[in-house]
mmCIF file of C-alpha atoms and ligand atoms in Angstrom:
data_model
loop_
_atom_site.group_PDB
_atom_site.id
_atom_site.type_symbol
_atom_site.label_atom_id
_atom_site.label_comp_id
_atom_site.label_asym_id
_atom_site.label_seq_id
_atom_site.Cartn_x
_atom_site.Cartn_y
_atom_site.Cartn_z
ATOM 1 C CA MET A 1 80.514 103.495 -49.634
ATOM 2 C CA ASP A 2 81.353 105.209 -46.330
ATOM 3 C CA GLU A 3 79.853 102.271 -44.478
ATOM 4 C CA ILE A 4 81.962 99.815 -46.526
ATOM 5 C CA LYS A 5 85.051 101.931 -45.854
ATOM 6 C CA LYS A 6 84.372 101.775 -42.111
ATOM 7 C CA GLN A 7 84.039 97.995 -42.281
ATOM 8 C CA ASP A 8 86.992 97.211 -44.538
ATOM 9 C CA VAL A 9 89.336 99.671 -46.270
ATOM 10 C CA LYS A 10 90.645 97.030 -48.687
ATOM 11 C CA ALA A 11 87.122 96.113 -49.773
ATOM 12 C CA PHE A 12 86.368 99.805 -50.254
ATOM 13 C CA ALA A 13 89.461 100.325 -52.432
ATOM 14 C CA TYR A 14 88.597 97.222 -54.489
ATOM 15 C CA LEU A 15 84.998 98.282 -55.124
ATOM 16 C CA ASP A 16 85.838 101.949 -55.639
ATOM 17 C CA ALA A 17 88.085 101.003 -58.573
ATOM 18 C CA ILE A 18 85.173 99.316 -60.389
ATOM 19 C CA ASN A 19 82.609 101.284 -62.344
ATOM 20 C CA LYS A 20 79.506 101.530 -60.128
ATOM 21 C CA GLU A 21 77.223 100.777 -63.073
ATOM 22 C CA LYS A 22 78.630 97.255 -63.028
ATOM 23 C CA TRP A 23 77.874 96.285 -59.444
ATOM 24 C CA THR A 24 75.228 98.536 -57.887
ATOM 25 C CA ALA A 25 71.473 98.461 -58.342
ATOM 26 C CA SER A 26 71.295 102.236 -57.797
ATOM 27 C CA HIS A 27 73.640 103.128 -60.694
ATOM 28 C CA ASP A 28 72.887 100.500 -63.331
ATOM 29 C CA GLY A 29 69.734 102.095 -64.728
ATOM 30 C CA GLY A 30 67.651 99.047 -63.779
ATOM 31 C CA TRP A 31 69.351 96.692 -66.228
ATOM 32 C CA ARG A 32 72.219 94.697 -64.839
ATOM 33 C CA CYS A 33 71.108 93.955 -61.294
ATOM 34 C CA GLY A 34 67.394 93.840 -62.132
ATOM 35 C CA ILE A 35 67.446 91.365 -64.993
ATOM 36 C CA LEU A 36 70.813 90.183 -66.291
ATOM 37 C CA THR A 37 72.631 89.379 -63.065
ATOM 38 C CA THR A 38 69.510 88.120 -61.305
ATOM 39 C CA ASN A 39 68.732 85.804 -64.191
ATOM 40 C CA MET A 40 72.314 84.526 -64.179
ATOM 41 C CA SER A 41 72.177 83.960 -60.399
ATOM 42 C CA GLU A 42 68.887 82.077 -60.744
ATOM 43 C CA CYS A 43 70.494 79.796 -63.377
ATOM 44 C CA ILE A 44 73.386 79.010 -61.024
ATOM 45 C CA ASN A 45 70.896 78.531 -58.175
ATOM 46 C CA GLY A 46 68.990 76.055 -60.339
ATOM 47 C CA VAL A 47 72.118 73.984 -60.976
ATOM 48 C CA LEU A 48 73.224 74.047 -57.339
ATOM 49 C CA LYS A 49 69.805 73.479 -55.768
ATOM 50 C CA GLY A 50 70.093 71.653 -52.451
ATOM 51 C CA ALA A 51 73.758 72.573 -52.025
ATOM 52 C CA ARG A 52 73.153 75.339 -49.498
ATOM 53 C CA CYS A 53 74.142 75.215 -45.837
ATOM 54 C CA LEU A 54 76.570 72.319 -46.355
ATOM 55 C CA PRO A 55 80.099 72.218 -44.886
ATOM 56 C CA VAL A 56 82.602 74.002 -47.120
ATOM 57 C CA SER A 57 84.328 70.825 -48.391
ATOM 58 C CA ALA A 58 80.968 69.203 -49.267
ATOM 59 C CA LEU A 59 79.878 72.434 -50.939
ATOM 60 C CA VAL A 60 82.991 72.467 -53.134
ATOM 61 C CA GLU A 61 82.580 68.776 -53.982
ATOM 62 C CA ILE A 62 78.916 69.042 -54.937
ATOM 63 C CA THR A 63 79.546 72.214 -56.975
ATOM 64 C CA LEU A 64 82.318 70.484 -58.924
ATOM 65 C CA GLU A 65 80.302 67.287 -59.391
ATOM 66 C CA ARG A 66 77.205 69.084 -60.702
ATOM 67 C CA THR A 67 79.194 71.434 -62.927
ATOM 68 C CA VAL A 68 81.029 68.474 -64.488
ATOM 69 C CA HIS A 69 77.694 66.718 -65.087
ATOM 70 C CA TYR A 70 76.177 69.931 -66.518
ATOM 71 C CA PHE A 71 79.057 70.355 -68.971
ATOM 72 C CA HIS A 72 79.085 66.635 -69.899
ATOM 73 C CA VAL A 73 75.361 66.568 -70.779
ATOM 74 C CA ARG A 74 75.664 69.717 -72.900
ATOM 75 C CA ALA A 75 78.844 68.549 -74.629
ATOM 76 C CA MET A 76 76.988 65.362 -75.681
ATOM 77 C CA LYS A 77 74.040 67.462 -76.839
ATOM 78 C CA GLY A 78 76.388 69.726 -78.829
ATOM 79 C CA GLN A 79 77.873 66.707 -80.637
ATOM 80 C CA LYS A 80 74.384 65.458 -81.477
ATOM 81 C CA ILE A 81 73.379 68.862 -82.892
ATOM 82 C CA LEU A 82 76.564 68.894 -84.984
ATOM 83 C CA GLN A 83 75.833 65.415 -86.370
ATOM 84 C CA ASN A 84 72.311 66.553 -87.306
ATOM 85 C CA ASN A 85 73.893 69.355 -89.388
ATOM 86 C CA GLN A 86 71.888 72.002 -87.513
ATOM 87 C CA LEU A 87 73.038 75.605 -87.808
ATOM 88 C CA TRP A 88 71.923 76.515 -84.288
ATOM 89 C CA THR A 89 70.815 75.000 -81.007
ATOM 90 C CA ASP A 90 67.316 73.512 -80.640
ATOM 91 C CA PHE A 91 66.037 76.596 -78.824
ATOM 92 C CA THR A 92 67.147 78.892 -81.644
ATOM 93 C CA CYS A 93 65.800 76.610 -84.394
ATOM 94 C CA LYS A 94 62.413 76.412 -82.685
ATOM 95 C CA MET A 95 62.141 80.179 -82.271
ATOM 96 C CA PHE A 96 63.452 80.915 -85.776
ATOM 97 C CA ILE A 97 61.000 78.514 -87.462
ATOM 98 C CA SER A 98 58.064 79.750 -85.384
ATOM 99 C CA TRP A 99 58.728 83.352 -86.494
ATOM 100 C CA GLN A 100 59.397 82.207 -90.054
ATOM 101 C CA GLN A 101 55.903 80.678 -90.196
ATOM 102 C CA LYS A 102 54.377 83.837 -88.763
ATOM 103 C CA ALA A 103 56.205 86.048 -91.302
ATOM 104 C CA VAL A 104 54.100 84.572 -94.127
ATOM 105 C CA GLU A 105 51.037 86.368 -92.723
ATOM 106 C CA HIS A 106 52.619 89.849 -92.786
ATOM 107 C CA THR A 107 52.706 92.361 -95.611
ATOM 108 C CA VAL A 108 55.676 94.596 -96.297
ATOM 109 C CA THR A 109 56.360 97.808 -98.221
ATOM 110 C CA LYS A 110 59.928 98.537 -99.265
ATOM 111 C CA TYR A 111 60.965 102.067 -98.224
ATOM 112 C CA SER A 112 64.701 102.573 -98.365
ATOM 113 C CA HIS A 113 66.958 100.153 -100.173
ATOM 114 C CA ALA A 114 70.063 101.881 -98.800
ATOM 115 C CA GLN A 115 68.971 101.446 -95.176
ATOM 116 C CA GLN A 116 66.991 98.270 -95.906
ATOM 117 C CA SER A 117 64.146 99.623 -93.792
ATOM 118 C CA ALA A 118 60.455 98.885 -94.175
ATOM 119 C CA PRO A 119 57.142 98.980 -92.327
ATOM 120 C CA VAL A 120 55.542 95.578 -91.800
ATOM 121 C CA VAL A 121 51.807 95.186 -91.267
ATOM 122 C CA THR A 122 50.547 92.178 -89.307
ATOM 123 C CA ARG A 123 47.481 90.175 -90.331
ATOM 124 C CA ARG A 124 44.041 91.194 -89.086
ATOM 125 C CA GLN A 125 42.706 88.744 -86.493
ATOM 126 C CA GLY A 126 39.198 89.818 -85.539
ATOM 127 C CA ARG A 127 39.564 93.056 -83.584
ATOM 128 C CA HIS A 128 43.311 92.575 -83.279
ATOM 129 C CA GLY A 129 46.184 92.669 -85.757
ATOM 130 C CA MET A 130 46.952 95.276 -88.435
ATOM 131 C CA ASN A 131 49.852 96.529 -86.289
ATOM 132 C CA ILE A 132 52.702 98.306 -88.014
ATOM 133 C CA HIS A 133 56.291 97.501 -87.022
ATOM 134 C CA VAL A 134 59.297 99.283 -88.477
ATOM 135 C CA VAL A 135 62.323 97.156 -89.347
ATOM 136 C CA LYS A 136 65.775 98.591 -90.041
ATOM 137 C CA ILE A 137 67.978 95.759 -91.270
ATOM 138 C CA ALA A 138 71.119 97.933 -91.364
ATOM 139 C CA ASN A 139 70.727 98.611 -87.622
ATOM 140 C CA ARG A 140 69.568 95.046 -86.872
ATOM 141 C CA GLU A 141 66.420 96.326 -85.157
ATOM 142 C CA CYS A 142 62.644 96.068 -85.189
ATOM 143 C CA SER A 143 60.229 98.294 -83.286
ATOM 144 C CA CYS A 144 58.624 95.205 -81.635
ATOM 145 C CA GLY A 145 61.895 94.791 -79.692
ATOM 146 C CA LYS A 146 62.160 91.001 -80.065
ATOM 147 C CA TRP A 147 65.078 91.043 -82.488
ATOM 148 C CA ASN A 148 67.079 93.304 -80.180
ATOM 149 C CA GLN A 149 66.160 91.239 -77.137
ATOM 150 C CA PHE A 150 66.758 87.708 -78.447
ATOM 151 C CA GLY A 151 69.299 88.288 -81.219
ATOM 152 C CA ILE A 152 67.106 86.251 -83.600
ATOM 153 C CA PRO A 153 65.256 88.097 -86.424
ATOM 154 C CA CYS A 154 61.575 88.368 -85.463
ATOM 155 C CA SER A 155 58.793 87.560 -87.946
ATOM 156 C CA HIS A 156 58.748 91.206 -89.118
ATOM 157 C CA ALA A 157 62.497 91.243 -89.726
ATOM 158 C CA GLN A 158 62.306 87.925 -91.569
ATOM 159 C CA LYS A 159 59.622 89.357 -93.836
ATOM 160 C CA VAL A 160 61.784 92.374 -94.675
ATOM 161 C CA CYS A 161 64.845 90.178 -95.264
ATOM 162 C CA GLY A 162 62.778 88.213 -97.772
ATOM 163 C CA ALA A 163 61.689 91.440 -99.517
ATOM 164 C CA TYR A 164 65.268 92.652 -99.896
ATOM 165 C CA ASN A 165 66.687 89.172 -100.725
ATOM 166 C CA ILE A 166 68.877 89.118 -97.639
ATOM 167 C CA SER A 167 69.920 85.843 -95.996
ATOM 168 C CA VAL A 168 67.980 85.711 -92.706
ATOM 169 C CA ALA A 169 70.315 83.073 -91.287
ATOM 170 C CA SER A 170 73.216 85.541 -91.410
ATOM 171 C CA MET A 171 71.228 87.891 -89.160
ATOM 172 C CA VAL A 172 71.135 85.471 -86.200
ATOM 173 C CA LYS A 173 73.651 86.313 -83.462
ATOM 174 C CA ASP A 174 76.889 84.290 -83.538
ATOM 175 C CA TYR A 175 76.449 83.023 -79.987
ATOM 176 C CA TYR A 176 73.595 80.751 -81.152
ATOM 177 C CA ASP A 177 75.925 79.025 -83.586
ATOM 178 C CA VAL A 178 76.491 75.292 -82.972
ATOM 179 C CA MET A 179 80.266 75.820 -82.880
ATOM 180 C CA ALA A 180 79.879 78.522 -80.216
ATOM 181 C CA TYR A 181 77.750 76.124 -78.164
ATOM 182 C CA ASN A 182 80.297 73.332 -78.544
ATOM 183 C CA ASN A 183 83.206 75.614 -77.699
ATOM 184 C CA THR A 184 81.429 76.680 -74.503
ATOM 185 C CA TYR A 185 81.128 73.113 -73.249
ATOM 186 C CA SER A 186 84.339 71.679 -74.729
ATOM 187 C CA LYS A 187 86.440 72.521 -71.653
ATOM 188 C CA HIS A 188 87.390 69.596 -69.455
ATOM 189 C CA PHE A 189 87.763 69.203 -65.713
ATOM 190 C CA GLU A 190 90.568 67.448 -63.876
ATOM 191 C CA PRO A 191 89.416 64.761 -61.425
ATOM 192 C CA VAL A 192 90.429 65.494 -57.831
ATOM 193 C CA GLN A 193 92.488 62.817 -56.130
ATOM 194 C CA SER A 194 92.359 61.773 -52.499
ATOM 195 C CA GLU A 195 93.296 64.357 -49.858
ATOM 196 C CA ASP A 196 96.341 62.255 -48.860
ATOM 197 C CA TYR A 197 97.996 63.158 -52.181
ATOM 198 C CA TRP A 198 97.378 66.903 -52.040
ATOM 199 C CA ASP A 199 100.280 69.377 -51.817
ATOM 200 C CA ASP A 200 101.120 70.696 -48.368
ATOM 201 C CA PRO A 201 99.233 74.039 -48.031
ATOM 202 C CA ASN A 202 101.845 75.431 -45.584
ATOM 203 C CA PHE A 203 99.199 76.426 -43.072
ATOM 204 C CA GLN A 204 97.050 74.710 -40.499
ATOM 205 C CA LEU A 205 93.355 75.208 -39.919
ATOM 206 C CA VAL A 206 92.638 75.843 -36.250
ATOM 207 C CA HIS A 207 89.169 75.510 -34.814
ATOM 208 C CA ASP A 208 88.083 78.513 -32.764
ATOM 209 C CA PRO A 209 85.546 77.303 -30.165
ATOM 210 C CA THR A 210 84.582 80.913 -29.333
ATOM 211 C CA ILE A 211 82.926 81.266 -32.731
ATOM 212 C CA ARG A 212 79.566 79.569 -32.523
ATOM 213 C CA THR A 213 76.533 79.784 -34.710
ATOM 214 C CA VAL A 214 73.527 80.962 -32.777
ATOM 215 C CA THR A 215 70.527 78.841 -33.668
ATOM 216 C CA ARG A 216 67.033 80.128 -33.033
ATOM 217 C CA PRO A 217 63.779 78.254 -33.242
ATOM 218 C CA GLY A 218 61.718 78.701 -36.399
ATOM 219 C CA ARG A 219 62.673 79.563 -39.921
ATOM 220 C CA ASN A 220 65.548 81.981 -40.523
ATOM 221 C CA GLN A 221 64.647 85.369 -41.936
ATOM 222 C CA THR A 222 66.247 85.949 -45.306
ATOM 223 C CA THR A 223 68.273 89.110 -45.787
ATOM 224 C CA ARG A 224 68.237 88.886 -49.578
ATOM 225 C CA ILE A 225 66.886 91.967 -51.351
ATOM 226 C CA HIS A 226 63.776 90.966 -53.269
ATOM 227 C CA ASN A 227 63.402 92.035 -56.878
ATOM 228 C CA GLU A 228 60.813 91.870 -59.665
ATOM 229 C CA MET A 229 61.432 88.125 -60.217
ATOM 230 C CA ASP A 230 60.412 87.397 -56.609
ATOM 231 C CA TRP A 231 57.342 89.604 -56.951
ATOM 232 C CA ARG A 232 56.325 87.707 -60.064
ATOM 233 C CA GLN A 233 56.746 84.339 -58.312
ATOM 234 C CA THR A 234 54.776 85.531 -55.258
ATOM 235 C CA ARG A 235 51.967 86.813 -57.481
ATOM 236 C CA ALA A 236 51.861 83.502 -59.414
ATOM 237 C CA ARG A 237 51.741 81.557 -56.119
ATOM 238 C CA GLN A 238 48.936 83.749 -54.772
ATOM 239 C CA GLU A 239 46.949 83.347 -57.990
ATOM 240 C CA ALA A 240 47.401 79.558 -57.905
ATOM 241 C CA GLN A 241 46.242 79.481 -54.275
ATOM 242 C CA GLN A 242 43.248 81.636 -55.128
ATOM 243 C CA GLN A 243 42.329 79.319 -58.026
ATOM 244 C CA GLN A 244 42.633 76.312 -55.722
ATOM 245 C CA GLY A 245 40.366 78.039 -53.224
ATOM 246 C CA ASP A 246 37.815 78.844 -55.938
ATOM 247 C CA SER A 247 37.775 75.239 -57.210
ATOM 248 C CA SER A 248 37.313 73.847 -53.674
ATOM 249 C CA ILE A 249 34.390 76.264 -53.188
ATOM 250 C CA GLN A 250 32.954 75.027 -56.478
ATOM 251 C CA GLU A 251 33.338 71.401 -55.366
ATOM 252 C CA ASN A 252 31.530 72.149 -52.095
ATOM 253 C CA VAL A 253 28.549 73.772 -53.786
ATOM 254 C CA PRO A 254 25.625 71.327 -53.453
ATOM 255 C CA LYS A 255 24.481 70.013 -56.825
ATOM 256 C CA GLU A 256 20.963 70.734 -57.922
ATOM 257 C CA ASP A 257 18.675 67.763 -58.361
ATOM 258 C CA CYS A 258 17.814 67.025 -61.988
HETATM 259 ZN ZN1 LIG B 1 59.620 92.612 -84.942
#
């Protein structure tokens, strides 16, 4: 913070007023910057792929164009889901049904009707299975962690809901609802007219020839701080390369005569 203060007092005052848990990796307990924000940034990166290092005006244009397209495609998809009388989006339906099918294999013992809690035992599969997960419907939680993570009742929770005659559909988080999806993408964008018709900005951009970008040969070194998502990608790439190497070794092994 002292370093930021030295650089820019206004920036320091702005950041100092915000809870540090919300914008620093050192104070967020490993949640926000490690997973949530990074995931969100990767989504935006995915949409705006190829839009880096462009002039500012082109960057704004391409961002607007792709965002409009992104919203248009999803608005159409939302209408289609609504016409099909689906409760949730395709992703949610797929996950819900998959866990619903799995729930049939579990066994459940009712413990507390007041708390609607119960242990659920999974099916034996060879050496595996026979795991016990504890579901507490009143708290909307299961010890496997999937319900808490995805907001969709896992197979264990669905089994317990069935035992206590509770509607499983009512346990799915509201943000998966078709109406929520449609509301998200129902906003519209205003087309931008030609620059000649823009309002006068009351200022003039002046080119400063003293500011030049220094270009060096070779690839630029990134200053981005790497996180667990990068490590995972690097590991996957290394494993793929190793597999490729192994298969080429296999191909080069001389075949034995029959
Ligand atoms: Zn579970």
